[in-house]
Amino acid sequence: NAGVTQTPKFRVLKTGQSMTLLCAQDMNHEYMYWYRQDPGMGLRLIHYSVGEGTTAKGEVPDGYNVSRLKKQNFLLGLESAAPSQTSVYFCASSYPLDRFRPEAFFGQGTRLTVV
Amino acid sequence: GDSVTQMEGPVTLSEEAFLTINCTYTATGYPSLFWYVQYPGEGLQLLLKATKADDKGSNKGFEATYRKETTSFHLEKGSVQVSDSAVYFCALSERSGNTGKLIFGQGTTLQVKP
């Protein structure tokens, strides 16, 4: 029972490089999310998706792009990495709130360092 | 906009002590409230939830009651264990729009000493 799987778990990038973080869920959830976790700031929403082919901006979307071509996958892209994007990134998925289990399930996180 | 405020940590307790972590929120509607726990090196796991006023969520000895009059959702446990050492996050999800977006508090680190 995999749940939410993130790839990779660790990555070091040089300023200006690009990369894609992959998130896969096997629970048939409609909703998927990307958060970043920074010390003392909790988790902040970057982008989210309420269904295949749809995406929307969250609280801190600048410098990131996302795509959801398949229901089970949600990709987060950094086109030109900056040191301010050093963070731990979490993917999550959930059913809509009116379902019996509306809570979000989280992946293990990706620790990204931009030097 | 909506927000969640948690008591600052770190909180250090001895084993079997009583735990309270305060959480208050501001929201324009009627949110669902959650406590998530993050153990070292892991992702977040749901600890408990409450979806309407006066609901009590409970799990693994932890409890929290949805208090609409005080806009609070304080986490309590009567007797903590070393294995409870983790970071605890209070969060809300606004019902309007039905997007499931979570707004988190800043997290409270709990360390339990034997």
Tab-separated table of C-alpha atoms in Angstrom:
chain	number	residue	atom	x	y	z
A	1	ASN	CA	0.000	0.000	0.000
A	2	ALA	CA	2.179	2.848	-1.321
A	3	GLY	CA	-0.109	5.851	-0.679
A	4	VAL	CA	1.697	8.995	-1.853
A	5	THR	CA	5.185	8.558	-3.292
A	6	GLN	CA	7.577	11.416	-4.039
A	7	THR	CA	10.649	11.271	-6.231
A	8	PRO	CA	13.448	12.147	-5.548
A	9	LYS	CA	13.910	12.263	-1.765
A	10	PHE	CA	16.983	14.507	-1.844
A	11	ARG	CA	18.464	16.834	-4.446
A	12	VAL	CA	21.101	19.523	-4.645
A	13	LEU	CA	20.811	22.032	-7.477
A	14	LYS	CA	22.960	24.895	-8.624
A	15	THR	CA	21.337	28.285	-9.030
A	16	GLY	CA	19.674	28.507	-12.435
A	17	GLN	CA	19.268	24.764	-12.954
A	18	SER	CA	15.891	23.206	-13.527
A	19	MET	CA	14.278	20.092	-12.140
A	20	THR	CA	10.966	18.276	-11.801
A	21	LEU	CA	9.595	16.676	-8.662
A	22	LEU	CA	7.241	13.771	-9.220
A	23	CYS	CA	4.330	12.826	-7.021
A	24	ALA	CA	2.278	9.670	-7.501
A	25	GLN	CA	-0.746	8.497	-5.515
A	26	ASP	CA	-2.549	5.175	-5.728
A	27	MET	CA	-5.689	6.055	-3.737
A	28	ASN	CA	-7.706	7.406	-6.686
A	29	HIS	CA	-7.888	10.833	-5.036
A	30	GLU	CA	-9.286	13.717	-7.063
A	31	TYR	CA	-7.287	16.428	-5.320
A	32	MET	CA	-3.527	16.832	-5.189
A	33	TYR	CA	-1.287	19.509	-3.648
A	34	TRP	CA	2.283	20.708	-3.411
A	35	TYR	CA	3.442	22.365	-0.180
A	36	ARG	CA	6.773	23.666	0.970
A	37	GLN	CA	7.934	23.492	4.568
A	38	ASP	CA	10.279	26.099	5.965
A	39	PRO	CA	11.428	26.477	9.589
A	40	GLY	CA	8.975	28.416	11.734
A	41	MET	CA	6.486	28.834	8.888
A	42	GLY	CA	4.589	25.577	8.822
A	43	LEU	CA	3.585	24.336	5.395
A	44	ARG	CA	2.558	26.714	2.631
A	45	LEU	CA	0.609	25.750	-0.471
A	46	ILE	CA	2.417	26.205	-3.787
A	47	HIS	CA	-0.058	24.830	-6.337
A	48	TYR	CA	-2.939	22.424	-6.290
A	49	SER	CA	-5.205	20.452	-8.587
A	50	VAL	CA	-8.839	19.434	-8.190
A	51	GLY	CA	-8.814	17.056	-11.118
A	52	GLU	CA	-6.921	15.683	-14.091
A	53	GLY	CA	-5.917	18.466	-16.449
A	54	THR	CA	-6.642	21.289	-13.964
A	55	THR	CA	-4.232	23.251	-11.773
A	56	ALA	CA	-4.441	26.389	-9.661
A	57	LYS	CA	-2.096	28.674	-7.742
A	58	GLY	CA	-1.707	28.481	-4.023
A	59	GLU	CA	-0.152	30.884	-1.549
A	60	VAL	CA	3.439	30.853	-2.887
A	61	PRO	CA	3.368	29.908	-6.586
A	62	ASP	CA	6.121	32.159	-7.980
A	63	GLY	CA	9.028	30.291	-9.553
A	64	TYR	CA	7.117	27.003	-9.827
A	65	ASN	CA	4.969	25.318	-12.460
A	66	VAL	CA	2.841	22.200	-12.228
A	67	SER	CA	1.100	19.716	-14.454
A	68	ARG	CA	-1.465	16.999	-13.898
A	69	LEU	CA	-1.768	15.022	-17.083
A	70	LYS	CA	-2.878	11.856	-15.286
A	71	LYS	CA	-5.125	11.609	-12.239
A	72	GLN	CA	-2.523	9.755	-10.203
A	73	ASN	CA	0.439	12.051	-10.932
A	74	PHE	CA	1.217	15.657	-10.042
A	75	LEU	CA	4.503	17.196	-11.202
A	76	LEU	CA	6.197	20.253	-9.718
A	77	GLY	CA	8.744	22.048	-11.864
A	78	LEU	CA	11.409	24.593	-11.052
A	79	GLU	CA	12.504	26.288	-14.277
A	80	SER	CA	15.405	28.283	-12.846
A	81	ALA	CA	16.212	27.352	-9.260
A	82	ALA	CA	17.058	30.050	-6.710
A	83	PRO	CA	18.530	29.720	-3.200
A	84	SER	CA	15.164	30.926	-1.810
A	85	GLN	CA	13.665	27.669	-3.082
A	86	THR	CA	15.768	25.641	-0.678
A	87	SER	CA	13.104	23.837	1.316
A	88	VAL	CA	11.388	20.554	2.020
A	89	TYR	CA	8.615	19.870	-0.477
A	90	PHE	CA	5.593	17.749	0.342
A	91	CYS	CA	3.012	16.365	-1.991
A	92	ALA	CA	-0.431	15.465	-0.681
A	93	SER	CA	-3.681	14.076	-2.035
A	94	SER	CA	-7.249	13.877	-0.796
A	95	TYR	CA	-10.889	13.298	-1.616
A	96	PRO	CA	-13.230	16.298	-1.728
A	97	LEU	CA	-14.309	17.607	1.698
A	98	ASP	CA	-17.799	16.177	1.477
A	99	ARG	CA	-16.490	12.610	1.390
A	100	PHE	CA	-16.252	10.330	4.422
A	101	ARG	CA	-12.473	10.700	4.625
A	102	PRO	CA	-11.601	14.220	3.536
A	103	GLU	CA	-8.198	14.347	5.167
A	104	ALA	CA	-5.036	14.747	3.127
A	105	PHE	CA	-2.382	12.041	2.826
A	106	PHE	CA	1.203	13.192	2.549
A	107	GLY	CA	4.313	11.878	0.879
A	108	GLN	CA	7.658	11.511	2.644
A	109	GLY	CA	8.995	14.785	1.334
A	110	THR	CA	11.796	15.971	-0.961
A	111	ARG	CA	14.647	17.896	0.594
A	112	LEU	CA	15.927	20.365	-2.000
A	113	THR	CA	19.021	22.504	-1.569
A	114	VAL	CA	19.876	25.214	-4.091
A	115	VAL	CA	23.468	26.435	-3.915
B	1	GLY	CA	-7.693	35.541	4.992
B	2	ASP	CA	-7.937	32.357	6.994
B	3	SER	CA	-5.123	31.618	9.424
B	4	VAL	CA	-4.005	29.242	12.174
B	5	THR	CA	-1.919	30.178	15.197
B	6	GLN	CA	-0.195	27.616	17.405
B	7	MET	CA	1.672	28.040	20.630
B	8	GLU	CA	5.359	28.347	20.028
B	9	GLY	CA	7.725	25.585	20.932
B	10	PRO	CA	9.737	23.711	21.567
B	11	VAL	CA	7.828	22.038	24.356
B	12	THR	CA	9.859	19.756	26.600
B	13	LEU	CA	8.081	17.380	28.964
B	14	SER	CA	8.936	14.429	31.118
B	15	GLU	CA	7.362	11.072	30.335
B	16	GLU	CA	3.798	10.716	31.744
B	17	ALA	CA	3.306	14.488	31.931
B	18	PHE	CA	0.127	16.184	30.689
B	19	LEU	CA	0.326	17.845	27.286
B	20	THR	CA	-1.555	20.829	25.912
B	21	ILE	CA	-0.708	22.493	22.617
B	22	ASN	CA	-2.869	25.526	21.944
B	23	CYS	CA	-4.322	26.227	18.525
B	24	THR	CA	-6.623	29.064	17.488
B	25	TYR	CA	-7.927	29.910	14.062
B	26	THR	CA	-9.608	32.628	12.049
B	27	ALA	CA	-11.907	31.663	9.208
B	28	THR	CA	-14.790	33.288	7.399
B	29	GLY	CA	-16.808	30.104	7.104
B	30	TYR	CA	-17.072	26.786	8.908
B	31	PRO	CA	-13.789	24.969	8.468
B	32	SER	CA	-12.806	21.407	9.197
B	33	LEU	CA	-9.974	21.230	11.717
B	34	PHE	CA	-7.057	18.817	11.837
B	35	TRP	CA	-4.003	17.919	13.844
B	36	TYR	CA	-1.148	16.394	11.880
B	37	VAL	CA	2.021	14.892	13.353
B	38	GLN	CA	5.449	14.721	11.739
B	39	TYR	CA	7.957	12.258	13.156
B	40	PRO	CA	11.656	12.886	12.429
B	41	GLY	CA	12.508	12.372	8.774
B	42	GLU	CA	8.949	11.531	7.787
B	43	GLY	CA	5.979	13.149	6.117
B	44	LEU	CA	2.867	14.375	7.901
B	45	GLN	CA	0.306	11.932	9.255
B	46	LEU	CA	-3.220	12.759	10.295
B	47	LEU	CA	-3.536	12.520	14.079
B	48	LEU	CA	-7.168	13.555	14.508
B	49	LYS	CA	-9.883	15.695	12.969
B	50	ALA	CA	-13.182	17.454	13.675
B	51	THR	CA	-15.590	18.663	11.052
B	52	LYS	CA	-18.162	20.682	13.021
B	53	ALA	CA	-18.562	22.635	16.233
B	54	ASP	CA	-18.348	20.637	19.494
B	55	ASP	CA	-16.953	17.585	17.712
B	56	LYS	CA	-14.164	15.855	19.611
B	57	GLY	CA	-11.448	14.177	17.625
B	58	SER	CA	-9.374	11.500	19.338
B	59	ASN	CA	-6.599	9.079	18.448
B	60	LYS	CA	-3.702	7.359	20.258
B	61	GLY	CA	-4.660	9.064	23.536
B	62	PHE	CA	-4.710	12.548	21.985
B	63	GLU	CA	-7.889	14.629	21.990
B	64	ALA	CA	-9.037	17.973	20.619
B	65	THR	CA	-12.463	19.620	20.708
B	66	TYR	CA	-13.734	22.005	18.024
B	67	ARG	CA	-14.724	25.157	19.946
B	68	LYS	CA	-16.466	27.592	17.663
B	69	GLU	CA	-17.135	30.166	20.381
B	70	THR	CA	-13.422	30.516	21.145
B	71	THR	CA	-12.218	29.528	17.627
B	72	SER	CA	-9.896	26.979	19.177
B	73	PHE	CA	-8.811	23.364	18.679
B	74	HIS	CA	-6.341	22.650	21.470
B	75	LEU	CA	-4.502	19.320	21.467
B	76	GLU	CA	-4.287	17.393	24.758
B	77	LYS	CA	-2.875	14.125	26.014
B	78	GLY	CA	-3.035	12.944	29.584
B	79	SER	CA	0.257	11.058	29.712
B	80	VAL	CA	2.919	11.546	27.043
B	81	GLN	CA	5.513	8.978	26.039
B	82	VAL	CA	8.980	9.330	24.572
B	83	SER	CA	7.546	8.022	21.296
B	84	ASP	CA	5.285	11.107	21.101
B	85	SER	CA	8.311	13.295	20.386
B	86	ALA	CA	7.514	14.931	17.054
B	87	VAL	CA	6.336	18.147	15.414
B	88	TYR	CA	2.593	18.791	15.676
B	89	PHE	CA	0.695	20.923	13.171
B	90	CYS	CA	-2.765	22.371	13.559
B	91	ALA	CA	-4.535	22.968	10.248
B	92	LEU	CA	-7.862	24.027	8.826
B	93	SER	CA	-9.609	23.354	5.577
B	94	GLU	CA	-12.227	25.839	4.485
B	95	ARG	CA	-15.417	24.244	3.223
B	96	SER	CA	-16.363	26.921	0.713
B	97	GLY	CA	-14.967	26.173	-2.728
B	98	ASN	CA	-14.413	22.558	-1.651
B	99	THR	CA	-10.791	22.550	-2.760
B	100	GLY	CA	-9.435	20.797	0.327
B	101	LYS	CA	-6.627	23.335	0.668
B	102	LEU	CA	-5.032	23.216	4.099
B	103	ILE	CA	-3.829	26.229	6.064
B	104	PHE	CA	-1.247	25.243	8.658
B	105	GLY	CA	0.005	26.684	11.872
B	106	GLN	CA	3.746	27.039	12.240
B	107	GLY	CA	4.140	23.735	14.052
B	108	THR	CA	5.069	22.911	17.641
B	109	THR	CA	8.014	20.678	18.422
B	110	LEU	CA	7.443	18.315	21.341
B	111	GLN	CA	10.322	16.578	23.058
B	112	VAL	CA	9.521	14.009	25.724
B	113	LYS	CA	12.341	12.956	28.038
B	114	PRO	CA	12.425	9.635	29.895
